[in-house]
Coordinates of C-alpha atoms and ligand atoms in Angstrom, one line a residue:
X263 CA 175.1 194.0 255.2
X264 CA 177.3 194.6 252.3
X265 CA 175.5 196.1 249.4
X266 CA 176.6 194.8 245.8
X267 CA 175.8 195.4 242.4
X268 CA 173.2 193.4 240.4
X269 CA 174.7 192.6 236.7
X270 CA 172.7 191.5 234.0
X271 CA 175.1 188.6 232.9
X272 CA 177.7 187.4 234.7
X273 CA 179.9 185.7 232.8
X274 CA 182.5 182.7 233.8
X275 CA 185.7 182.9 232.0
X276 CA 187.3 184.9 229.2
X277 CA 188.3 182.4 226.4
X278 CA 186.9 182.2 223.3
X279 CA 183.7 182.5 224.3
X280 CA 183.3 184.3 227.0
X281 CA 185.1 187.2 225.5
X282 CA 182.6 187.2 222.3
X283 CA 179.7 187.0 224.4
X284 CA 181.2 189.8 226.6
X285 CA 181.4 191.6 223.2
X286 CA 177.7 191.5 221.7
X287 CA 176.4 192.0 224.6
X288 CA 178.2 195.5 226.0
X289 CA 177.2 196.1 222.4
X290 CA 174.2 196.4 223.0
X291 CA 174.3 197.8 226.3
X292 CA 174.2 195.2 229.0
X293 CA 176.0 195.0 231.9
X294 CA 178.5 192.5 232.2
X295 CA 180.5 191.1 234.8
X296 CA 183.6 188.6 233.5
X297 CA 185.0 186.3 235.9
X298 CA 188.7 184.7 235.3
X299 CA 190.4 182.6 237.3
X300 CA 193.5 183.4 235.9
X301 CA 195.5 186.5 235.7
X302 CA 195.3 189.8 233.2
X303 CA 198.8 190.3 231.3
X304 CA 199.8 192.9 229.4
X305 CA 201.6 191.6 226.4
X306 CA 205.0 192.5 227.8
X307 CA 204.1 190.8 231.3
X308 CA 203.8 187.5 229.7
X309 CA 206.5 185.1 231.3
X310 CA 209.6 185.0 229.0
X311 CA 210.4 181.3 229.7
X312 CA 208.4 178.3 229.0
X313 CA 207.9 176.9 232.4
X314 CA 206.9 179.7 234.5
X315 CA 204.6 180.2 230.6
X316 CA 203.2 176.5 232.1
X317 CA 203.4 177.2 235.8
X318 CA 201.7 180.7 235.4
X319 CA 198.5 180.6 232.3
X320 CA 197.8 176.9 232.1
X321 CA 195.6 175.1 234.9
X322 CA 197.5 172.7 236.8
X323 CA 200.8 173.9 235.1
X324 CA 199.7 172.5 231.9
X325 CA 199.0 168.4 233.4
X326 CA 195.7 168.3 233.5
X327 CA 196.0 164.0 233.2
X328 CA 193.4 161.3 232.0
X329 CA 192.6 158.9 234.6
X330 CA 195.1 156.2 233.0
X331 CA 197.6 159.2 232.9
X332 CA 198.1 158.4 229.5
X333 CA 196.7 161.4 228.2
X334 CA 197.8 165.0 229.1
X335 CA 194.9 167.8 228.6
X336 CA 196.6 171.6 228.6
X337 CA 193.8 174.3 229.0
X338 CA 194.4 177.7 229.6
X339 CA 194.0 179.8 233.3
X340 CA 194.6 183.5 232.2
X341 CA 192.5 185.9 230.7
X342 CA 191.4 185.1 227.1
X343 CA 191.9 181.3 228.4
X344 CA 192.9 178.6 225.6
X345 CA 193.8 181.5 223.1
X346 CA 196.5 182.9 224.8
X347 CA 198.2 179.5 224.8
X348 CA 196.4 178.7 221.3
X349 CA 198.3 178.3 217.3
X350 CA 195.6 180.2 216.6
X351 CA 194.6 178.2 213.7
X352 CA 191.2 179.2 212.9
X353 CA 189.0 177.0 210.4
X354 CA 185.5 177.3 209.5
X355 CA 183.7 173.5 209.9
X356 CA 183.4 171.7 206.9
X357 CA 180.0 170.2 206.1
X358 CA 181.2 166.9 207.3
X359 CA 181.3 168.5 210.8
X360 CA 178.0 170.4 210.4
X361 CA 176.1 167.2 209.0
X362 CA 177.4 165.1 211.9
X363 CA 176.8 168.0 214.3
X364 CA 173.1 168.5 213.2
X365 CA 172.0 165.1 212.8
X366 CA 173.5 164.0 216.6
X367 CA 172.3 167.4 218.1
X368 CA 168.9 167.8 216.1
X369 CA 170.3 171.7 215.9
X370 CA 169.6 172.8 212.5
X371 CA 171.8 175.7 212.7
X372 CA 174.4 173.6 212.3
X373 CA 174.6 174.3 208.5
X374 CA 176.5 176.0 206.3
X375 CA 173.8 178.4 205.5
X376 CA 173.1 179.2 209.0
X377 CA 176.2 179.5 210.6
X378 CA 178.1 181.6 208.0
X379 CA 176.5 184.7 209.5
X380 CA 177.9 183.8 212.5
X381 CA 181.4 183.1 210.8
X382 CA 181.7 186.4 208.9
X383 CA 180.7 188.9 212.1
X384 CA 183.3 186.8 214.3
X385 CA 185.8 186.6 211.7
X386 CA 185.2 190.7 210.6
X387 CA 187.4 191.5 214.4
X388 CA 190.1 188.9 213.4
X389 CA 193.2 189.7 211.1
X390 CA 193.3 186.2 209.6
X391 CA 196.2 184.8 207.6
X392 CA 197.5 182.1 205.3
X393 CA 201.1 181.3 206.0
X394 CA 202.7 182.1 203.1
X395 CA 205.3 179.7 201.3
X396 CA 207.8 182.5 202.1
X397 CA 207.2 182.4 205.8
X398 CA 207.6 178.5 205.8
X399 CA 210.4 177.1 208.7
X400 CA 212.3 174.2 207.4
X401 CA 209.9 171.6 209.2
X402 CA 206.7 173.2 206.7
X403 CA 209.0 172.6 203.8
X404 CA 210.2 168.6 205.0
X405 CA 206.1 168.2 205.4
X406 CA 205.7 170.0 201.6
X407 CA 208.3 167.9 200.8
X408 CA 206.8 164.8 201.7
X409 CA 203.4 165.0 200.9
X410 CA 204.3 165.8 197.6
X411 CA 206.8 163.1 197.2
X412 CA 203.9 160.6 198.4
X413 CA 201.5 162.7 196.2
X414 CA 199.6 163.4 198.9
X415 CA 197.3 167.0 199.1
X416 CA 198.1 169.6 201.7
X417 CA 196.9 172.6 202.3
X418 CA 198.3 176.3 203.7
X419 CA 196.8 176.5 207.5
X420 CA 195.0 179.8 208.3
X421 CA 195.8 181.5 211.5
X422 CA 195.1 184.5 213.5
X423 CA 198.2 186.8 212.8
X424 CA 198.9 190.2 211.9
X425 CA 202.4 191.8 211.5
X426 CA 203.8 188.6 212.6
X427 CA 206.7 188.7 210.6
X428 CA 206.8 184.8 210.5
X429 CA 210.1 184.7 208.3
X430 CA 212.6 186.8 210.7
X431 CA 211.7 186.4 213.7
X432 CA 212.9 183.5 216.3
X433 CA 210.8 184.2 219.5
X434 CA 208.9 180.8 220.4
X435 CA 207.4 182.4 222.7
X436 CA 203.9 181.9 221.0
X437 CA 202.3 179.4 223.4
X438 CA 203.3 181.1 226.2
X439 CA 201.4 184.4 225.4
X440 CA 202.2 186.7 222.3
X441 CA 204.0 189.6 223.4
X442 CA 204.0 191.1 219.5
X443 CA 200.0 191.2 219.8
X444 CA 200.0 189.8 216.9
X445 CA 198.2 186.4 217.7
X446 CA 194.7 187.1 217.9
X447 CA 193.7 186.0 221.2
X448 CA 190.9 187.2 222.2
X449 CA 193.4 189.9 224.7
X450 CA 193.7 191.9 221.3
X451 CA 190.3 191.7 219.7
X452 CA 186.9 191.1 221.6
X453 CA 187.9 191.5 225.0
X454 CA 189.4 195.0 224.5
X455 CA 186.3 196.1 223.1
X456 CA 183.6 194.6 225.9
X457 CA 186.1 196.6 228.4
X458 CA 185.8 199.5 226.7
X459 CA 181.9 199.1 226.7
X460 CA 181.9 199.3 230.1
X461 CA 182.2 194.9 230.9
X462 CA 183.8 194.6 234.5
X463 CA 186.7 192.3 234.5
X464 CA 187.5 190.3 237.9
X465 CA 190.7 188.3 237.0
X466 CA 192.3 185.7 239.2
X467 CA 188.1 185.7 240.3
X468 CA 188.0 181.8 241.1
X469 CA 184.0 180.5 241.0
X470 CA 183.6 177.6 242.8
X471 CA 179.3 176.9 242.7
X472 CA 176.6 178.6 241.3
X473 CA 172.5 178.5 242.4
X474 CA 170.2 179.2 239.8
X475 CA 167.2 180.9 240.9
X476 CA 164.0 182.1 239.3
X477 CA 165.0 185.6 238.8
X478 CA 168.8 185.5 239.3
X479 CA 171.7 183.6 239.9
X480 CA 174.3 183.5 242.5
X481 CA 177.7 182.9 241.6
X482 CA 180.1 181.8 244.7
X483 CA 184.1 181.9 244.1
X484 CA 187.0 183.0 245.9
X485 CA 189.5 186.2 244.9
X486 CA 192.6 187.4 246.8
X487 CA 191.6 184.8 248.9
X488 CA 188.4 186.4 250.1
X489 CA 185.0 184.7 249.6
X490 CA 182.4 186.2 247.1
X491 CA 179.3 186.2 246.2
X492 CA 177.8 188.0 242.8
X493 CA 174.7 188.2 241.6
X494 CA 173.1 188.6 237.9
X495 CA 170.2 188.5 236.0
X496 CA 171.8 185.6 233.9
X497 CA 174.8 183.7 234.4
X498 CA 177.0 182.4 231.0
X499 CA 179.0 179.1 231.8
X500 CA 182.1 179.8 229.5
X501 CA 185.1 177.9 231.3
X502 CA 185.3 175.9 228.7
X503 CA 185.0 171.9 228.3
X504 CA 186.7 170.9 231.7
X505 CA 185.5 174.1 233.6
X506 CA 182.0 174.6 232.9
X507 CA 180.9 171.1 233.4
X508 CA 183.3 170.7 236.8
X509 CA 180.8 173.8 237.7
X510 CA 177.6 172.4 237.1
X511 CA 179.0 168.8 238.9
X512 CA 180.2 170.9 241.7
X513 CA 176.7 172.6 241.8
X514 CA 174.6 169.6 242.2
X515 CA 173.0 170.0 238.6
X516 CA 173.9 166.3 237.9
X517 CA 170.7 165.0 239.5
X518 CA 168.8 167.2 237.2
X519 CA 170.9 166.2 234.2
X520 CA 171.7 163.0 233.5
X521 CA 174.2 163.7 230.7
X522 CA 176.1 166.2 232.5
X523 CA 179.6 165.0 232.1
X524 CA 179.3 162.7 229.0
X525 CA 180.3 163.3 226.0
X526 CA 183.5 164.7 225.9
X527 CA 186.0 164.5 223.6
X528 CA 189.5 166.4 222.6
X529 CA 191.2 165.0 219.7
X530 CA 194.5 162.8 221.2
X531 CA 197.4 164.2 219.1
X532 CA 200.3 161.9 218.5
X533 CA 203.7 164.1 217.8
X534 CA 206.4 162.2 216.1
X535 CA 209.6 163.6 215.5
X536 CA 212.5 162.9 212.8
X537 CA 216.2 163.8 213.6
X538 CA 216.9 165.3 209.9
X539 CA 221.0 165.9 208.9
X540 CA 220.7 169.4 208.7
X541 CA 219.8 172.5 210.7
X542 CA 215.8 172.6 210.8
X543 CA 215.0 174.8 213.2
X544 CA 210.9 174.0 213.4
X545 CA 210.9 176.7 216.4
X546 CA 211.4 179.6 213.8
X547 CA 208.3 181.3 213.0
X548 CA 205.0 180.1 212.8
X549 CA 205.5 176.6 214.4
X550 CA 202.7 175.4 212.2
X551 CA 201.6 176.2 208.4
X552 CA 200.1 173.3 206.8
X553 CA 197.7 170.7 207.6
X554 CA 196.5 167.6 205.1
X555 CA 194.4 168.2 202.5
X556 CA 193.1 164.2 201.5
X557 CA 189.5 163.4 201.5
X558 CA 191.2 159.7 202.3
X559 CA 192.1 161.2 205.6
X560 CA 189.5 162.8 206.3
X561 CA 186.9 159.6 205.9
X562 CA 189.2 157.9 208.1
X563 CA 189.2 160.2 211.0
X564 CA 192.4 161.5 211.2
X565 CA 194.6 164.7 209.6
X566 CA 198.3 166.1 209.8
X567 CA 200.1 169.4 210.4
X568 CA 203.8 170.4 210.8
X569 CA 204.0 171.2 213.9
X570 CA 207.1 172.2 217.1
X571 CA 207.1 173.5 220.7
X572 CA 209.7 175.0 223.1
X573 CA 212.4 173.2 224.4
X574 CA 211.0 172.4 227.7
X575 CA 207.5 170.5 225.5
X576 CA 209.9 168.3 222.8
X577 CA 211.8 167.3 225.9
X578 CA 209.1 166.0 227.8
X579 CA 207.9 163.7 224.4
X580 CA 210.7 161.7 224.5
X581 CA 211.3 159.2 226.5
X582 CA 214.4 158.2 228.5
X583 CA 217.2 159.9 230.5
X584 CA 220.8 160.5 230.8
X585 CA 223.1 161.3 228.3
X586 CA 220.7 159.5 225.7
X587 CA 218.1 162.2 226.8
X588 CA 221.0 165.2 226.7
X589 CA 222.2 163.3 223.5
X590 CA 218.2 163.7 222.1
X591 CA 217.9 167.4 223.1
X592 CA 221.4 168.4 222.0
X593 CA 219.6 167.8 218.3
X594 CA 216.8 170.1 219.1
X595 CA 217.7 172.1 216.0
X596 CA 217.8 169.4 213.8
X597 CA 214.5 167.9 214.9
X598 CA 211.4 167.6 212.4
X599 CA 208.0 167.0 213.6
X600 CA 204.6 166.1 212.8
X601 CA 201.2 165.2 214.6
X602 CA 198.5 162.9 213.8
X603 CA 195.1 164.3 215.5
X604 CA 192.4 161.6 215.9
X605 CA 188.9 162.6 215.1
X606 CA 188.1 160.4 218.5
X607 CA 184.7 158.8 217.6
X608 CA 184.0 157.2 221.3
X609 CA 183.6 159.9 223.6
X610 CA 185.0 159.9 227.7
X611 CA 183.2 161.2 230.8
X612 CA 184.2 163.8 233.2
X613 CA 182.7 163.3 236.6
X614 CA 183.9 163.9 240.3
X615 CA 185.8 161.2 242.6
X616 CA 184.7 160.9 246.2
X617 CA 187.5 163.3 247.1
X618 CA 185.6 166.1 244.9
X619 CA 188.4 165.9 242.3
X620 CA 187.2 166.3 238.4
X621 CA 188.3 162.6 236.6
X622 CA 188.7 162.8 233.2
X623 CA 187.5 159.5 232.0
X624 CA 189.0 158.9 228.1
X625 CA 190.6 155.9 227.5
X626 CA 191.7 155.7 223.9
X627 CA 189.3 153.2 222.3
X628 CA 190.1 150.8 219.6
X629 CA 188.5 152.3 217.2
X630 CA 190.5 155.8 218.0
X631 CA 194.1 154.0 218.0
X632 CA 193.3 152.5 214.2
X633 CA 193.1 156.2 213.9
X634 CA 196.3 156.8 215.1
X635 CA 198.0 154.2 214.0
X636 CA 196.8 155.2 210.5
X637 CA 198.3 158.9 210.5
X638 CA 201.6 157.3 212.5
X639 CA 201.8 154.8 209.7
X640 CA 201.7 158.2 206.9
X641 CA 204.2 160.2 209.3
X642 CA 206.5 157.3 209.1
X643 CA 206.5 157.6 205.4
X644 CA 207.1 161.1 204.9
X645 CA 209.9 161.0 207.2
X646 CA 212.3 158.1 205.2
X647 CA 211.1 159.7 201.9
X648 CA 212.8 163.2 203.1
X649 CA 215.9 161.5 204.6
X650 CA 214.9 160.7 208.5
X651 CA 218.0 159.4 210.2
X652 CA 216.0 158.1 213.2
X653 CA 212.3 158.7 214.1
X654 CA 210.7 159.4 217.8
X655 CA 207.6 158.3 218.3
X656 CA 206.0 160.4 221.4
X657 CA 204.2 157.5 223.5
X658 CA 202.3 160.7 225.3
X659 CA 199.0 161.9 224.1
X660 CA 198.3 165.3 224.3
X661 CA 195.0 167.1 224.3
X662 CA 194.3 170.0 223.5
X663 CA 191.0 170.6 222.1
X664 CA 188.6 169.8 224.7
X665 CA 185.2 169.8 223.9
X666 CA 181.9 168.7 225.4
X667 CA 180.6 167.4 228.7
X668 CA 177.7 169.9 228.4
X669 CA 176.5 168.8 224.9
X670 CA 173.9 171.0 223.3
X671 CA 170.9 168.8 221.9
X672 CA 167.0 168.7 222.2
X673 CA 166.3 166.5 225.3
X674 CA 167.3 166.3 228.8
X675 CA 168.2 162.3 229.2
X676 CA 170.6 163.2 226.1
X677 CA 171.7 166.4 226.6
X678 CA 172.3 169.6 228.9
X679 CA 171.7 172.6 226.7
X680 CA 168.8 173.6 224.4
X681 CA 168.9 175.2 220.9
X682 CA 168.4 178.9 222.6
X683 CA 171.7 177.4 224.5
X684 CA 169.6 177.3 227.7
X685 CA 170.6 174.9 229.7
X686 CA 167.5 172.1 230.3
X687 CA 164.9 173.5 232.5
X688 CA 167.7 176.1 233.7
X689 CA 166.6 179.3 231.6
X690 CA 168.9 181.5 233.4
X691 CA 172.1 179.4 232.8
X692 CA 173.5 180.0 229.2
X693 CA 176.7 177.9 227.4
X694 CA 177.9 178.5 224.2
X695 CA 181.7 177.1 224.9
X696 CA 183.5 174.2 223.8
X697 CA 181.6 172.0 226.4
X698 CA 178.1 171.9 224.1
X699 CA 179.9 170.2 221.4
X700 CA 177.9 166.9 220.8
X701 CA 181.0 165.3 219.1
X702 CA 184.4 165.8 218.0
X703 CA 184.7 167.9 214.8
X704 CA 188.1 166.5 213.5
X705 CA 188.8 170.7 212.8
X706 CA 190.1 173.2 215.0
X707 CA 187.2 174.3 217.3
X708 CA 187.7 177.7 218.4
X709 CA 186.5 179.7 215.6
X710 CA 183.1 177.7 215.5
X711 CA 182.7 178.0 219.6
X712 CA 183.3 182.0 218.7
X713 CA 180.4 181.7 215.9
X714 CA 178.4 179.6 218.1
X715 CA 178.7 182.2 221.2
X716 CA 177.6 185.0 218.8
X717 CA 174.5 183.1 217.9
X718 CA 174.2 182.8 221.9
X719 CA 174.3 186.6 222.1
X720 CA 171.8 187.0 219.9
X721 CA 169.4 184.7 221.4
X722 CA 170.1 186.0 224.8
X723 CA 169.1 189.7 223.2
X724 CA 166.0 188.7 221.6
X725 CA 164.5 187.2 225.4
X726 CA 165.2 190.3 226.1
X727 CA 163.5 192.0 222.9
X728 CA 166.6 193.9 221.9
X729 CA 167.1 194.0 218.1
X730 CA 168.4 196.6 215.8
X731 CA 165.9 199.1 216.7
X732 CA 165.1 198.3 220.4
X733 CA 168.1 198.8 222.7
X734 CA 168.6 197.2 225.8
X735 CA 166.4 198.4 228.5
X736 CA 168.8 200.3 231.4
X737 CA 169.0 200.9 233.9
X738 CA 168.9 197.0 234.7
X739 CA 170.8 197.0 237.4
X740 CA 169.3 196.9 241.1
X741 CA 170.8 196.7 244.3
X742 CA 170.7 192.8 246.1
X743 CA 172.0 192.6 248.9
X744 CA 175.1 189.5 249.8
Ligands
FAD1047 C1 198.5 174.6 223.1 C2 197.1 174.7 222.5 C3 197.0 174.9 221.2 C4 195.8 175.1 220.6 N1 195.7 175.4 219.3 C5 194.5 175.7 218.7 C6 194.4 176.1 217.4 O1 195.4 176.4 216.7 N2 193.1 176.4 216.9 C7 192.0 176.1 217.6 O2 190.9 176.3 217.1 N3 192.1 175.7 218.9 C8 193.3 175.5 219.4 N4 193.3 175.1 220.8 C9 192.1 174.9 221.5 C10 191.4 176.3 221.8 O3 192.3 177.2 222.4 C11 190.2 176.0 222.7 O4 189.3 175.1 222.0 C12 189.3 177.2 223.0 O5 190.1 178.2 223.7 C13 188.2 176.8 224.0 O6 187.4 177.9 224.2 P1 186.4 178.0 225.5 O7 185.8 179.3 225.5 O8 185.6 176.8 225.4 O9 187.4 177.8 226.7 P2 188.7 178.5 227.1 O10 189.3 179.4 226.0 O11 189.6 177.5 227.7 O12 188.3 179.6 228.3 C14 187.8 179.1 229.5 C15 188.3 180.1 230.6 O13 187.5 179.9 231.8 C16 188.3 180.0 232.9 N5 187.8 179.2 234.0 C17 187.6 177.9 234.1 N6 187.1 177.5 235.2 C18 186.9 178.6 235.9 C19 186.4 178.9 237.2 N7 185.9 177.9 238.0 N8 186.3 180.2 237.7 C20 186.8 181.2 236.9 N9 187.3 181.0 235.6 C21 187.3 179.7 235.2 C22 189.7 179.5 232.4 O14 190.7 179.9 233.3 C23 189.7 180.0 231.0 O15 190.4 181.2 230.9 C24 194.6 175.0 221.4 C25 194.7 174.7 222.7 C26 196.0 174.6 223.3 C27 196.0 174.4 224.8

């Protein structure tokens, strides 16, 4: 019989919060065990071309479909998950996301006073900047340009960069992994730090169940094609929406909790595009620096930023073929773009077909496309006003924010996790990822599911009766047998 370590956490993936958790809690002297489905790259292994980018650090090469196939959802299969592939915007919630947030979870910490703790130790290992005017591309100044012709506000986007030397350089690489490390995914700022604290990193580690038990869990998966079984103390769900609550589903937890699977949401971004006279070249530099700044837009559910891809992403928005297509591409230099993203009010369900597959359920509801149409109608404005000569509307809704599933709230009929982010009646199963949201925020959600997983550390430590005086009790670890 195989002897194998006993961890205290083990901890399923390395996006933005597994990585934090990883962090606080090596910090205080756990031991940790991260499992990643996807591979470890150095930032000079990261594939220099944007499909093999797809094929090799995005689940399903980057197609993860809606059942109407309408939808495309793009998460992240790599170490540091969505925030290798991530703009690395990073905003704080407003207290229009906290108030709704609160009142549909019943989580008071969702407040301004309560999570800014969480905000400023997160943010204090991030180099976080505003793209300056200077570093603007020329699709940030047709979007300055518009908004203020229409006298509409904007505002400078913030973003997880240092040294990225915005104005010069020309590598559009960004989404495919940044090989500057200057993007700061979580490869260059928690996860280097949990390693160092001793965290044991299984990459390309694939779990495929997990059985809670009264004193541990086992955690089954695959790696190098060999089955595994691990055992820990605790287990942390962080695979994000899609992942975590494919888990539970694929563990039977379903029966226990009837909301598992509802909920989720992910913010369907339109991307319209604007063939301009001139040379705009929106793949210089940041491909993203300013979002809308109108309360107007706000109250009705939807925003705007300047946005751009590689060539391989603009060419799969438009539709058509043949020298039309060729004609289309040819222009990729004198493309503008800009996205709507819908605050989507009515949520979707994930759940499994009879096959075992995960089906993401989200239809785009009425409600959600007067959204869209709203922000389309504003795009379409800004573009004649700055001297469009034809405008592409993208019929292909992308999704990249995907968030709950798993929603944190105070009972079990509604709800999977507890406010110690237990999940119900499961005290040994922890979630703190973007699968707990109860709604969708209408912001950029990985800085708040990096706050949130630092409150999760905390709670976690204090079961535990670790504080700032009382370390964490070692040796925890005990053999147990597989
Ligand atoms: C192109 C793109 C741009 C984005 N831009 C922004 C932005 O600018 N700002 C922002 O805030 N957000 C952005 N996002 C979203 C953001 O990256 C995610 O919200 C965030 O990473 C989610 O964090 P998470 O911890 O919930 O999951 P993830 O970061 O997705 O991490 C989950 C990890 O778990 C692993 N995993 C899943 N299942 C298993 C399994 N069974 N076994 C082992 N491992 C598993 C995955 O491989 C993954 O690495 C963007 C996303 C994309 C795709």
């Amino acid at each position: 019989m195989q002897q194998q370590r006993f961890y205290d956490f083990i901890i399923i993936g390395t996006g933005a919060s597994g990585s934090v958790l990883a962090h606080y809690l090596t910090t205080a002297g756990a031991s940790v065990c991260m499992l990643e489905a996807g591979r470890h790259f150095r930032p000079n292994q990261f594939p220099s071309d944007e499909l093999h980018a797809n094929a090799g650090l995005t689940w399903n090469g980057g197609m993860d479909s809606s059942h109407d196939a309408r939808t495309v959802c793009i998460r992240g299969k790599v170490v540091g998950g969505g925030t290798i592939i991530n703009n690395c915007l990073l905003d704080r919630f407003d207290d229009i996301a906290l108030d709704d947030f609160r009142t549909k979870s019943g989580m008071d910490f969702y407040s301004r006073s309560r999570m800014d703790q969480h905000y400023q130790e997160v943010e204090s290992h991030l180099n976080l900047e505003y793209i300056p005017e200077s570093d603007w591309n020329g699709n940030a100044h047709i979007y300055a340009e518009g908004f203020d012709k229409l006298g509409l506000k904007r505002a400078p986007l913030r973003r997880g960069q240092k040294n990225c030397d915005n104005a010069n350089n020309d590598c559009v690489v960004c989404l495919g992994g940044c090989p500057r490390r200057s993007k700061q995914s979580m490869t260059v700022s928690f996860l280097p730090s949990a390693l160092a604290q001793g965290a044991h990193l299984i990459d390309q580690f694939h779990v495929h169940q997990i059985v809670h038990g009264h004193k541990q869990v086992a955690v089954y998966g695959t790696h190098n094609k060999t089955s595994k079984i691990l055992y820990a103390r605790k287990c942390i769900l962080a695979a994000g929406s899609l992942g975590t609550t494919e888990l539970l589903l694929r563990s039977g937890f379903a029966k226990n909790l009837p909301a598992l699977g509802q909920g989720f949401h992910c913010h369907p971004q339109f991307m319209t595009m604007a063939l301009m006279n001139d040379i705009v070249d929106a793949h210089k530099g940041a491909f993203q620096a300013l979002k809308s700044d109108e309360p107007r837009f706000r109250q009705q559910g939807f925003k705007l930023e300047n946005v751009f891809a590689g060539p391989a992403a603009i060419a799969m928005l438009k539709t058509g073929f043949g020298e039309q297509h060729q004609d289309f591409m040819a222009n990729y230099r004198r493309l503008a773009c800009i996205e709507v993203a819908v605050r989507d009010e009515v949520p979707g369900r994930l759940h499994l077909n009879n096959k075992g597959h995960l089906v993401i359920d989200k239809p785009l509801s009425d409600i959600d496309q007067q959204r869209a149409e709203a922000g389309l109608q504003q795009i379409r404005d800004i573009f004649r006003e700055t001297g469009a000569k034809r405008i592409i509307e993208s019929p292909l809704r992308i999704a990249l924010h995907l968030m709950g599933g798993c929603s944190i709230g105070q009972d079990r009929a509604s709800s999977v996790v507890n406010e110690q982010f237990q999940v119900h009646d499961f005290p040994n199963l922890t979630i703190a990822d973007g699968s707990i949201y109860p709604l969708a925020p209408g912001i950029n959600p990985s800085l708040t599911i990096m706050a949130q997983s630092h409150r999760a550390s905390q709670a976690l430590l204090a079961e535990f009766g670790v504080n700032n005086t009382i370390p964490f009790q070692q040796p925890m670890n005990r053999e147990a047998s597989a």
